[in-house]
Amino acid sequence: MERTIKGVCDGENGEGVRNCHCVVALSGGADSTALLLILHYLRQRLGLSLSALHVDHGLRPESAAEARAAVTFCHALGIPLAVHTLTVDELAAVWRVGTEEAGRKARYDLLAAALPSPAADWICTGHHLGDLAEDVLMRLVRGCGWPALGGMRLCDPARRILRPLLLTEKDRLEAFLATLGVSWTEDPSNASDTYLRNRMRHGVIPLLTAENPGFLDQVRDLWQLAHIDADFWETRTAATLSAAPASPSHVEGEASAPHDAAHGAESIRLPKTTLTGLHQAERLRLFKEVLRRMGEGQARAETLLALDAAWVAGRGGTRFMFAGCKTATVRRGDIIFSGGPPAEDTP
Amino acid sequence: MERTIKGVCDGENGEGVRNCHCVVALSGGADSTALLLILHYLRQRLGLSLSALHVDHGLRPESAAEARAAVTFCHALGIPLAVHTLTVDELAAVWRVGTEEAGRKARYDLLAAALPSPAADWICTGHHLGDLAEDVLMRLVRGCGWPALGGMRLCDPARRILRPLLLTEKDRLEAFLATLGVSWTEDPSNASDTYLRNRMRHGVIPLLTAENPGFLDQVRDLWQLAHIDADFWETRTAATLSAAPASPSHVEGEASAPHDAAHGAESIRLPKTTLTGLHQAERLRLFKEVLRRMGEGQARAETLLALDAAWVAGRGGTRFMFAGCKTATVRRGDIIFSGGPPAEDTP
């Protein structure tokens, strides 16, 4: 874990935690407790300032006692702690999502709000190698391209999230705490198979680990390869897009196609000249990057492939629908991505 | 499945099955029975000639009856059939591998020997989408980079293997046979969890399909993305290697390093000039391609990453060991890959 923390400190993705503030998401489990302690021990060397945030989800009778334990622990370390109490069931109803998703979203909202300077400081979470393995499997199940299949990022500068323990086994964190005589709480909901993540942890991962006791090492290698490829494709698509301006602008020269006006300022055009000569692998990454720049919502591989097939065949007219109300249409060899809901064609 | 067969006929990887001979590996299960029938129905349109090969592994009491059923079936279709009887247990002992692996190897050896013109004809196997899903999971478990993680190839020109049903669900094959009133045999060893493949089929895949009933569709998409990326990287590494001669030749100019002589004609040097300026993702693919050209044995991601780190740091001296008795060493900014067992350094 030292190497990972050092990697982050030395500037994972060109950034680091040195001389900034870290807000640690402290559940009281082994992972976040170990993370807070490690950062506490490193704070002087790294010039860090630290605070913690504990969220009482109000879903279990023990949660109030766990919040008090977090207060005691942070008080002993001299780390400021904020405790927030949520009623996750209500949020889930309001947001129309499951309780797992509502808790996650509310937690990250609170963490982001707790950053003293949101553009420079970091939210630190205790995600470890076991979490990464679950994430890879969940991505495999729901359908995920490459390099996204390699799992969550160690450092997400846009969301200001750091996961310094992402490549560390949970066993090592527990051993570290045991050596120090520090106790932690086991969230009983971790044992429940209500949540997809837990079903991966209890059902699938033990089967895969039985086949290869080094399965988690393979996940770590896969993550590293994905991390390298992500950088390759990000660099490449950024260079292609900056060389050939697929700039977010009005669709020009389309006066004869009045139904295009609705695309307005939210359209991005990938001109034929940019697309021609690119390998299919590059075109697909370019589509993904354009869609990513247009907002949230994961593009389905199937739709990306269908859009590409239409472009190759020079087949205009079909409007391809992507998550987040984004669309794409082939027109005269260009591809026009549009951000809003699809415009109604005038009769 | 029509689309897949058509894809192969139209020249998957620039080759096709038109006007050539196909030897079908006929186990008598639903998949190979359906494959033989489909190719039989298409033979005139494609100008194919067909034969079949059945291997009696001699592992089960029913196997002789199954061989007779294959004879009857092929006789009715007018397709020449060869039946070979193996004693897989003995081969496994001789080759020092498991019976699953011994049966597979012996089967492919027999199939390759049955090709009338080994450079032009095809071995056709009944692998389907369920087999592909198992393969992806087995590759995930044992640790596999990208694009290899996407699973076995539909067309392997080097080994002359075609898998025309690779993207077709087994259910569809069974429905096809049921519609025609054709029966098939269920290999009872498919129900056994002695084999890794079966444990994936019975243990892991049902759990993943329970989370997403469209899991097999995701596997198909992943395979397609991997296929595209494989072509991208193959094209790219071939261009890099042909532009900068990493030719299989004696290590030149190393007169002052006598222990290099042992590398002899089996050394391939990647010169510093070729490596400099490449992205890490490209270097790793280049290493893999050089190792692939040097013979069998899968390169471990961990070792490839360690070799790359040594090259980046300009750290010579360490000899990195790869499967198949291949090694790599950094020397003066070049990387020298060597085929034989490592040479003994002279004292």
XYZ file of C-alpha atoms in Angstrom:
694
model
C 0.000 0.000 0.000
C 2.992 2.243 0.589
C 3.751 2.117 -3.124
C 0.212 3.067 -4.056
C 0.080 5.955 -1.637
C 3.481 7.037 -2.852
C 2.249 6.780 -6.458
C -0.621 9.069 -5.640
C 1.570 11.449 -3.695
C 4.077 11.571 -6.517
C 1.365 12.622 -8.885
C -0.874 9.901 -10.234
C -2.332 11.471 -13.378
C -0.117 14.450 -12.866
C -1.667 15.384 -9.541
C -0.902 14.522 -5.975
C -2.119 14.850 -2.435
C 0.869 16.804 -1.196
C 0.071 19.956 0.716
C -3.653 19.716 0.216
C -6.668 18.789 2.268
C -8.110 15.280 2.246
C -11.612 14.464 3.411
C -11.764 10.786 4.324
C -15.060 8.939 3.959
C -15.054 7.091 7.306
C -17.610 4.308 7.612
C -15.810 2.724 10.541
C -15.081 -0.469 8.590
C -11.553 -1.876 8.336
C -10.829 -0.198 4.994
C -11.729 3.395 5.827
C -10.325 3.099 9.365
C -6.989 1.897 7.957
C -7.025 4.632 5.328
C -7.591 7.353 7.896
C -4.775 5.984 10.057
C -2.334 5.690 7.151
C -3.027 9.236 6.011
C -2.752 10.368 9.634
C 0.714 8.809 9.910
C 1.746 10.315 6.561
C 0.226 13.748 7.131
C 3.403 15.413 8.335
C 5.589 13.893 5.613
C 3.110 14.913 2.921
C 2.071 18.220 4.480
C -1.530 17.044 4.414
C -4.415 18.403 6.354
C -7.082 15.857 7.141
C -10.716 15.700 8.082
C -13.243 12.885 8.099
C -16.889 12.534 7.308
C -19.132 9.822 8.688
C -22.577 9.224 7.267
C -25.190 7.587 9.454
C -27.527 6.061 6.860
C -30.187 5.426 9.500
C -30.884 1.999 8.063
C -29.706 -0.130 11.010
C -30.190 0.052 14.785
C -26.405 -0.001 15.395
C -25.734 3.028 13.221
C -25.955 5.616 16.029
C -23.387 3.666 18.095
C -21.111 3.444 15.058
C -21.322 7.205 14.601
C -20.281 7.660 18.259
C -17.343 5.271 17.725
C -16.212 7.370 14.755
C -16.377 10.502 16.923
C -14.247 8.870 19.628
C -11.700 7.543 17.115
C -11.241 10.871 15.327
C -11.113 12.771 18.619
C -8.229 10.534 19.745
C -6.335 11.267 16.503
C -7.148 14.978 16.612
C -8.903 14.796 13.221
C -12.017 16.946 12.726
C -15.048 14.786 11.974
C -18.433 15.725 10.579
C -21.318 13.305 11.122
C -24.329 13.475 8.849
C -27.512 11.549 9.373
C -29.484 10.573 6.296
C -32.815 8.932 5.777
C -31.739 6.897 2.774
C -35.142 5.304 2.280
C -36.687 8.719 1.707
C -33.924 9.816 -0.652
C -34.302 6.585 -2.634
C -38.018 7.301 -3.017
C -37.395 10.910 -4.072
C -34.604 10.045 -6.516
C -36.380 6.889 -7.697
C -33.312 4.713 -7.246
C -32.477 1.785 -4.948
C -31.274 2.400 -1.373
C -27.714 1.292 -2.311
C -27.545 3.869 -5.099
C -29.261 6.580 -2.991
C -26.798 6.069 -0.124
C -23.866 6.220 -2.499
C -25.065 9.376 -4.219
C -25.921 11.162 -0.964
C -22.547 10.201 0.511
C -20.598 11.583 -2.443
C -22.698 14.774 -2.443
C -21.846 15.312 1.235
C -18.170 14.523 0.659
C -17.944 16.933 -2.274
C -19.617 19.632 -0.150
C -17.041 19.011 2.597
C -14.023 19.865 0.423
C -12.608 23.204 1.612
C -11.472 24.097 -1.913
C -13.319 21.824 -4.323
C -10.888 22.364 -7.184
C -7.749 21.433 -5.240
C -8.615 19.056 -2.418
C -9.458 15.376 -2.415
C -12.160 13.018 -1.255
C -10.397 9.834 -0.083
C -12.252 6.544 0.013
C -11.179 3.197 1.417
C -11.875 1.116 -1.716
C -9.502 -1.850 -1.781
C -8.558 -4.669 -4.149
C -11.617 -6.743 -3.213
C -13.852 -3.794 -4.133
C -11.979 -3.497 -7.421
C -12.569 -7.179 -8.218
C -16.300 -6.748 -7.519
C -16.326 -3.673 -9.721
C -14.644 -5.505 -12.620
C -17.223 -8.295 -12.412
C -20.137 -5.846 -12.209
C -18.785 -4.066 -15.271
C -18.433 -7.404 -17.085
C -22.028 -8.277 -16.243
C -23.599 -5.012 -17.287
C -21.512 -4.748 -20.458
C -18.541 -2.484 -20.505
C -15.989 -1.769 -23.191
C -12.244 -1.577 -22.824
C -10.458 0.012 -20.958
C -13.491 0.717 -18.720
C -13.713 -3.017 -17.959
C -10.510 -2.699 -15.913
C -12.479 -1.087 -13.079
C -12.782 2.149 -11.144
C -9.990 4.682 -11.267
C -7.455 5.173 -8.516
C -7.560 8.899 -9.106
C -10.525 10.752 -10.570
C -9.453 14.387 -10.858
C -12.819 15.572 -12.241
C -14.739 14.257 -9.219
C -11.746 14.889 -6.892
C -11.801 11.281 -5.690
C -8.713 9.352 -4.598
C -8.722 5.643 -3.776
C -5.211 5.157 -2.349
C -5.846 1.553 -1.218
C -7.391 0.369 -4.488
C -4.586 -2.115 -5.211
C -4.224 -3.325 -1.601
C -5.823 -6.536 -0.314
C -8.350 -6.132 2.496
C -6.487 -8.817 4.493
C -3.465 -6.546 4.691
C -5.573 -3.660 5.979
C -7.081 -5.851 8.675
C -3.651 -7.164 9.638
C -2.380 -3.590 9.846
C -5.205 -2.610 12.211
C -4.795 -5.774 14.263
C -1.078 -5.046 14.669
C -1.923 -1.608 16.002
C -4.694 -2.962 18.221
C -7.279 -0.781 16.481
C -10.777 -2.216 16.255
C -13.309 -1.663 13.493
C -16.956 -2.359 12.894
C -18.321 -4.890 10.428
C -21.292 -3.442 8.599
C -23.883 -6.249 8.850
C -25.332 -5.155 5.497
C -22.079 -6.419 3.951
C -23.298 -9.909 4.777
C -26.634 -9.390 3.041
C -27.124 -10.505 -0.527
C -29.635 -7.750 -1.200
C -26.962 -5.776 -3.004
C -25.362 -6.758 -6.317
C -21.905 -5.921 -4.970
C -22.362 -8.335 -2.082
C -23.608 -11.103 -4.368
C -20.392 -10.724 -6.386
C -18.362 -10.797 -3.156
C -20.077 -13.829 -1.660
C -21.132 -15.760 -4.761
C -18.845 -15.173 -7.719
C -15.450 -14.138 -6.335
C -15.017 -17.193 -4.076
C -15.641 -19.449 -7.107
C -13.028 -17.600 -9.165
C -10.535 -17.514 -6.295
C -11.018 -21.273 -5.845
C -9.832 -21.718 -9.451
C -6.891 -19.378 -9.014
C -5.841 -18.313 -5.509
C -3.998 -15.445 -7.223
C -7.193 -14.117 -8.821
C -6.911 -10.760 -7.056
C -3.377 -10.370 -8.421
C -4.800 -10.908 -11.907
C -7.378 -8.194 -11.226
C -4.573 -5.860 -10.183
C -2.663 -6.592 -13.416
C -5.800 -6.133 -15.501
C -6.449 -2.792 -13.786
C -2.914 -1.683 -14.564
C -3.179 -2.647 -18.244
C -6.522 -0.824 -18.464
C -5.010 2.230 -16.805
C -2.234 2.270 -19.432
C -4.660 1.795 -22.321
C -6.976 4.492 -20.943
C -4.099 6.936 -21.086
C -3.233 5.801 -24.617
C -6.775 6.319 -25.904
C -7.355 9.573 -23.999
C -4.166 11.055 -25.444
C -5.012 9.846 -28.915
C -8.639 10.974 -29.049
C -7.752 14.341 -27.538
C -5.109 14.844 -30.248
C -7.536 13.824 -33.006
C -10.286 16.071 -31.688
C -8.012 19.075 -31.246
C -6.456 18.622 -34.709
C -9.801 18.352 -36.473
C -12.207 20.706 -34.797
C -15.255 18.730 -33.778
C -15.964 21.849 -31.779
C -19.163 22.206 -29.823
C -20.842 24.686 -32.149
C -23.871 25.219 -34.281
C -24.155 22.845 -37.187
C -22.943 24.939 -40.040
C -23.942 24.944 -43.665
C -27.086 22.997 -42.964
C -29.505 25.755 -44.017
C -31.184 23.321 -46.340
C -31.885 20.937 -43.456
C -34.090 22.987 -41.155
C -34.762 20.118 -38.712
C -31.138 20.374 -37.730
C -31.677 23.721 -36.110
C -32.968 21.991 -33.014
C -29.482 20.532 -32.437
C -28.353 24.125 -31.868
C -25.366 24.777 -29.665
C -25.406 21.265 -28.224
C -24.333 19.568 -31.440
C -20.871 18.225 -32.059
C -19.966 17.284 -35.581
C -17.271 14.735 -36.389
C -16.390 15.622 -39.949
C -15.791 12.994 -42.603
C -12.220 14.244 -42.999
C -11.499 13.398 -39.355
C -13.101 9.969 -39.512
C -11.623 8.859 -42.822
C -8.449 6.867 -42.421
C -9.024 6.096 -38.748
C -9.105 2.477 -37.643
C -12.466 1.265 -36.341
C -10.945 0.987 -32.853
C -10.099 4.692 -33.033
C -13.492 5.722 -34.382
C -15.284 3.913 -31.555
C -13.109 5.670 -28.941
C -13.727 8.987 -30.655
C -17.499 8.451 -30.480
C -17.232 7.563 -26.794
C -15.138 10.627 -26.043
C -17.525 12.979 -27.851
C -20.461 11.457 -25.958
C -18.566 11.733 -22.682
C -17.943 15.419 -23.305
C -21.671 15.911 -23.869
C -22.601 14.742 -20.379
C -23.480 11.749 -18.224
C -24.741 8.423 -19.462
C -22.742 5.370 -20.548
C -22.727 4.605 -24.279
C -23.684 1.027 -25.088
C -21.144 -0.903 -27.163
C -23.925 -2.285 -29.332
C -25.119 1.213 -30.298
C -21.589 2.469 -30.908
C -20.986 -0.470 -33.241
C -24.281 0.153 -35.051
C -23.433 3.846 -35.502
C -20.040 2.899 -36.873
C -21.564 0.380 -39.279
C -23.947 3.100 -40.541
C -21.016 5.467 -41.065
C -19.002 2.828 -42.927
C -21.987 2.060 -45.162
C -22.648 5.791 -45.686
C -26.162 5.144 -44.396
C -27.736 8.404 -43.159
C -31.148 8.930 -41.665
C -31.023 6.593 -38.655
C -30.875 8.436 -35.357
C -28.888 6.407 -32.811
C -30.012 6.939 -29.215
C -27.543 7.016 -26.318
C -28.081 7.263 -22.560
C -28.479 10.814 -21.275
C -30.780 11.831 -24.173
C -27.834 12.005 -26.564
C -28.236 11.078 -30.221
C -26.025 10.603 -33.273
C -26.840 10.680 -36.970
C -24.712 10.114 -40.058
C -25.116 12.921 -42.592
C -23.082 13.205 -45.810
C -20.203 11.284 -44.282
C -20.104 13.376 -41.116
C -21.510 12.231 -37.788
C -23.567 14.737 -35.825
C -23.917 14.151 -32.111
C -26.697 16.051 -30.418
C -27.163 16.698 -26.745
C -30.820 17.416 -26.162
C -33.786 15.139 -26.608
C -34.303 14.274 -30.285
C -35.758 17.096 -32.340
C -39.120 16.451 -33.942
C -38.786 16.286 -37.694
C -40.984 18.821 -39.431
C -43.408 17.081 -41.779
C -25.901 -17.603 -37.089
C -26.502 -16.866 -40.783
C -24.694 -13.554 -40.369
C -21.708 -15.222 -38.718
C -21.410 -17.934 -41.351
C -21.796 -15.268 -44.024
C -19.109 -13.203 -42.315
C -16.743 -16.143 -42.463
C -17.673 -16.946 -46.051
C -17.182 -13.332 -47.063
C -13.681 -13.489 -45.759
C -13.213 -13.105 -42.035
C -9.601 -11.941 -41.736
C -9.337 -11.821 -45.503
C -10.035 -15.534 -45.917
C -13.174 -17.526 -46.429
C -14.549 -21.025 -46.610
C -15.734 -20.730 -50.215
C -14.597 -23.490 -52.517
C -12.508 -25.233 -49.921
C -12.747 -28.323 -47.789
C -14.049 -28.211 -44.213
C -13.409 -30.956 -41.682
C -16.070 -30.743 -38.973
C -15.217 -31.922 -35.473
C -18.348 -33.942 -34.741
C -18.856 -34.948 -31.125
C -22.534 -35.691 -31.642
C -23.605 -32.935 -29.236
C -26.120 -30.290 -30.281
C -23.478 -27.766 -31.305
C -21.387 -29.880 -33.673
C -24.461 -31.672 -35.050
C -26.063 -28.304 -35.867
C -22.811 -27.049 -37.386
C -22.481 -30.073 -39.664
C -26.101 -29.697 -40.801
C -25.760 -25.939 -41.466
C -22.601 -26.439 -43.507
C -24.299 -29.348 -45.294
C -27.197 -27.076 -46.288
C -24.798 -24.327 -47.366
C -22.324 -26.573 -49.182
C -23.755 -26.068 -52.637
C -24.107 -22.291 -52.264
C -20.570 -22.011 -50.975
C -19.052 -24.671 -53.178
C -17.792 -26.436 -50.044
C -16.670 -29.969 -49.718
C -17.250 -31.484 -46.300
C -16.025 -34.303 -44.143
C -16.379 -35.051 -40.452
C -14.189 -36.510 -37.768
C -15.446 -38.158 -34.603
C -13.139 -38.930 -31.736
C -14.072 -41.694 -29.314
C -12.158 -40.697 -26.180
C -12.779 -44.085 -24.623
C -13.545 -42.464 -21.274
C -17.218 -43.444 -20.997
C -19.168 -46.682 -21.604
C -21.558 -44.897 -24.009
C -18.791 -43.657 -26.286
C -18.885 -46.611 -28.715
C -22.648 -46.153 -29.225
C -22.091 -42.440 -29.832
C -19.500 -43.234 -32.484
C -22.018 -45.522 -34.221
C -24.638 -42.742 -34.106
C -22.157 -40.372 -35.779
C -21.556 -42.966 -38.517
C -25.312 -43.315 -39.152
C -25.863 -39.556 -39.187
C -23.047 -38.819 -41.630
C -24.026 -41.752 -43.857
C -27.550 -40.313 -44.153
C -26.104 -36.917 -45.185
C -23.550 -38.453 -47.538
C -20.675 -36.902 -45.640
C -17.460 -38.935 -45.241
C -16.681 -39.567 -41.583
C -13.506 -40.763 -39.923
C -13.754 -42.229 -36.425
C -10.675 -42.321 -34.224
C -10.458 -44.081 -30.911
C -8.130 -42.637 -28.311
C -7.036 -43.744 -24.906
C -6.955 -40.288 -23.409
C -5.827 -41.482 -19.995
C -2.642 -42.875 -21.518
C -1.975 -39.742 -23.572
C -2.499 -37.612 -20.463
C 0.103 -39.708 -18.654
C 2.582 -39.491 -21.560
C 2.112 -35.754 -22.109
C 1.899 -35.061 -18.359
C -1.270 -32.995 -18.682
C -4.869 -33.462 -17.465
C -7.306 -35.648 -19.419
C -9.263 -32.541 -20.554
C -6.121 -31.014 -22.040
C -4.907 -34.345 -23.475
C -8.257 -34.966 -25.205
C -8.245 -31.443 -26.639
C -4.693 -31.697 -27.935
C -5.186 -35.167 -29.456
C -8.429 -34.041 -31.106
C -6.818 -31.012 -32.732
C -3.836 -33.093 -33.876
C -6.214 -35.545 -35.571
C -8.251 -32.738 -37.113
C -5.150 -31.024 -38.473
C -3.972 -34.337 -39.941
C -7.380 -34.744 -41.627
C -7.112 -31.542 -43.673
C -6.614 -32.510 -47.330
C -4.517 -29.390 -47.994
C -3.416 -28.050 -44.623
C -2.628 -24.588 -45.946
C -6.010 -23.955 -47.559
C -8.703 -25.975 -45.811
C -10.420 -25.509 -42.473
C -11.110 -27.334 -39.252
C -14.637 -26.332 -38.170
C -15.676 -26.620 -34.536
C -19.083 -26.160 -32.935
C -18.019 -23.637 -30.281
C -20.979 -21.381 -29.452
C -21.697 -18.276 -27.393
C -21.895 -20.239 -24.140
C -18.421 -21.649 -24.801
C -17.204 -18.118 -25.504
C -18.587 -16.864 -22.173
C -16.805 -19.709 -20.338
C -13.622 -18.884 -22.208
C -13.807 -15.183 -21.254
C -14.228 -16.123 -17.580
C -11.378 -18.643 -17.687
C -9.147 -15.997 -19.251
C -10.194 -13.512 -16.556
C -9.342 -16.033 -13.847
C -5.954 -17.043 -15.164
C -4.968 -13.457 -15.986
C -5.143 -12.315 -19.541
C -4.417 -8.945 -21.101
C -6.484 -7.075 -23.627
C -7.621 -7.872 -26.325
C -7.008 -11.559 -25.464
C -9.544 -11.244 -22.626
C -12.307 -11.000 -25.249
C -12.057 -14.739 -25.866
C -11.148 -17.263 -28.530
C -11.043 -16.216 -32.166
C -13.757 -16.951 -34.658
C -11.137 -17.573 -37.292
C -7.587 -18.696 -36.610
C -5.818 -18.817 -39.979
C -2.513 -20.055 -38.530
C -4.143 -23.122 -36.965
C -6.760 -23.321 -39.768
C -9.612 -23.299 -37.242
C -13.035 -21.776 -37.881
C -15.723 -21.423 -35.244
C -18.717 -20.295 -37.312
C -21.233 -20.565 -34.423
C -19.117 -18.681 -31.886
C -21.607 -15.811 -31.566
C -24.725 -18.008 -31.608
C -26.586 -19.071 -28.457
C -26.755 -22.811 -27.805
C -30.543 -22.501 -27.322
C -30.885 -21.482 -30.955
C -28.879 -24.479 -32.119
C -31.032 -26.841 -30.077
C -34.201 -25.182 -31.382
C -32.875 -25.551 -34.929
C -32.272 -29.284 -34.434
C -35.624 -29.761 -32.695
C -37.388 -28.069 -35.619
C -35.735 -30.501 -38.009
C -36.433 -33.462 -35.732
C -32.726 -34.240 -35.449
C -31.593 -35.739 -32.139
C -28.273 -35.289 -30.450
C -26.380 -36.795 -27.542
C -25.645 -35.055 -24.251
C -22.115 -35.793 -23.142
C -22.545 -36.757 -19.464
C -19.101 -35.351 -18.708
C -20.607 -31.925 -19.427
C -22.541 -32.326 -16.199
C -19.433 -33.110 -14.180
C -17.638 -30.378 -12.293
C -14.290 -32.105 -12.696
C -13.405 -29.677 -15.477
C -12.798 -25.952 -15.020
C -14.943 -25.180 -18.051
C -17.905 -26.987 -16.534
C -17.483 -25.239 -13.189
C -17.705 -21.914 -15.044
C -20.787 -23.147 -16.897
C -22.602 -24.486 -13.847
C -21.281 -22.232 -11.099
C -20.319 -18.782 -12.326
C -22.335 -18.105 -15.494
C -25.752 -18.754 -13.896
C -24.889 -16.211 -11.162
C -23.903 -13.596 -13.755
C -26.924 -14.327 -15.948
C -29.170 -13.947 -12.879
C -27.826 -10.382 -12.520
C -28.257 -9.610 -16.203
C -30.331 -11.952 -18.380
C -28.563 -10.346 -21.343
C -25.121 -11.361 -20.065
C -24.361 -13.442 -23.155
C -25.151 -10.430 -25.352
C -22.582 -8.467 -23.345
C -20.050 -11.233 -23.958
C -20.783 -11.019 -27.683
C -20.239 -7.226 -27.639
C -17.032 -7.614 -25.631
C -15.771 -10.191 -28.120
C -16.507 -7.830 -30.992
C -14.668 -4.930 -29.331
C -11.711 -7.215 -28.618
C -11.710 -8.415 -32.221
C -11.533 -4.797 -33.428
C -8.777 -3.910 -30.977
C -6.821 -7.045 -31.880
C -6.799 -5.915 -35.494
C -5.753 -2.409 -34.440
C -2.800 -3.659 -32.392
C -1.748 -6.327 -34.904
C -1.659 -3.763 -37.707
C 0.192 -1.282 -35.537
C 2.852 -3.620 -34.148
C 3.437 -5.163 -37.584
C 4.018 -1.675 -39.031
C 6.382 -0.739 -36.190
C 8.352 -3.975 -36.475
C 8.664 -3.771 -40.252
C 9.682 -0.103 -40.153
C 12.377 -0.668 -37.530
C 14.060 -3.973 -38.144
C 13.794 -6.040 -35.005
C 14.834 -8.804 -37.342
C 15.498 -12.298 -36.077
C 19.256 -12.226 -36.428
C 22.460 -12.580 -34.528
C 23.010 -9.913 -31.931
C 25.421 -7.614 -33.695
C 28.170 -5.508 -32.279
C 28.207 -7.381 -29.022
C 31.731 -8.772 -29.359
C 32.565 -7.328 -25.978
C 29.764 -9.279 -24.358
C 30.697 -12.899 -24.998
C 27.861 -14.390 -22.921
C 25.513 -13.051 -25.583
C 26.779 -15.490 -28.156
C 24.500 -18.130 -26.728
C 21.491 -16.118 -27.882
C 22.629 -16.850 -31.424
C 20.134 -16.855 -34.262
C 17.184 -16.967 -31.874
C 17.612 -13.437 -30.573
C 15.380 -10.556 -31.550
C 16.526 -7.073 -30.672
C 14.101 -4.185 -30.218
C 16.347 -1.187 -30.706
C 16.117 1.898 -28.538
C 15.228 3.985 -31.590
C 12.117 1.866 -32.130
C 11.036 1.964 -28.504
C 11.642 5.647 -27.893
C 8.560 7.767 -28.398
C 6.157 4.846 -28.206
C 3.391 4.931 -25.627
C 3.626 2.304 -22.882
C 0.521 0.610 -24.337
C 2.370 0.251 -27.639
C 5.579 -1.015 -26.054
C 3.704 -3.730 -24.153
C 1.995 -4.903 -27.376
C 5.327 -4.882 -29.159
C 6.883 -7.083 -26.469
C 3.947 -9.487 -26.715
C 4.192 -9.655 -30.499
C 7.940 -10.331 -30.455
C 7.426 -13.089 -27.872
C 4.551 -14.529 -29.926
C 6.807 -14.692 -32.988
C 9.370 -16.592 -30.945
C 7.016 -19.480 -30.210
C 4.397 -20.816 -27.837
C 3.847 -19.725 -24.250
C 1.700 -16.892 -22.925
C 3.546 -13.840 -21.594
C 2.422 -12.804 -18.109
C 1.242 -9.207 -17.783
C 3.230 -8.825 -14.573
C 6.499 -9.745 -16.315
C 5.775 -7.541 -19.325
C 5.161 -4.611 -16.973
C 8.366 -5.346 -15.052
C 10.367 -5.508 -18.292
C 8.872 -2.203 -19.386
C 9.691 -0.599 -16.041
C 13.309 -1.775 -16.394
C 13.489 -0.294 -19.893
C 12.017 3.041 -18.733
C 14.516 3.177 -15.866
C 17.367 2.153 -18.203
C 18.058 -0.707 -15.804
C 20.008 -3.447 -17.572
C 21.175 -6.741 -16.215
C 17.903 -8.315 -15.095
C 16.880 -11.259 -17.245
C 13.090 -11.465 -17.446
C 11.774 -14.995 -17.893
C 8.743 -15.776 -20.054
C 6.851 -19.011 -20.683
C 8.364 -21.205 -23.404
C 11.937 -20.626 -22.189
C 11.987 -17.115 -23.630
C 13.887 -14.328 -21.932
C 14.333 -10.580 -22.302
C 17.091 -8.264 -21.125
C 17.547 -4.512 -21.361
C 20.958 -3.579 -22.737
C 22.040 -0.019 -23.567
C 18.462 1.055 -24.192
C 17.684 -1.883 -26.494
C 15.708 -4.922 -25.417
C 17.067 -8.308 -26.458
C 14.618 -11.192 -26.556
C 16.134 -14.618 -26.637
C 14.497 -17.890 -27.583
C 16.457 -20.661 -25.956
C 16.944 -21.434 -22.312
C 18.979 -18.709 -20.614
C 22.662 -18.843 -21.404
C 24.994 -19.463 -18.491
C 27.023 -16.389 -17.759
C 30.719 -17.086 -17.964
C 32.403 -16.381 -14.634
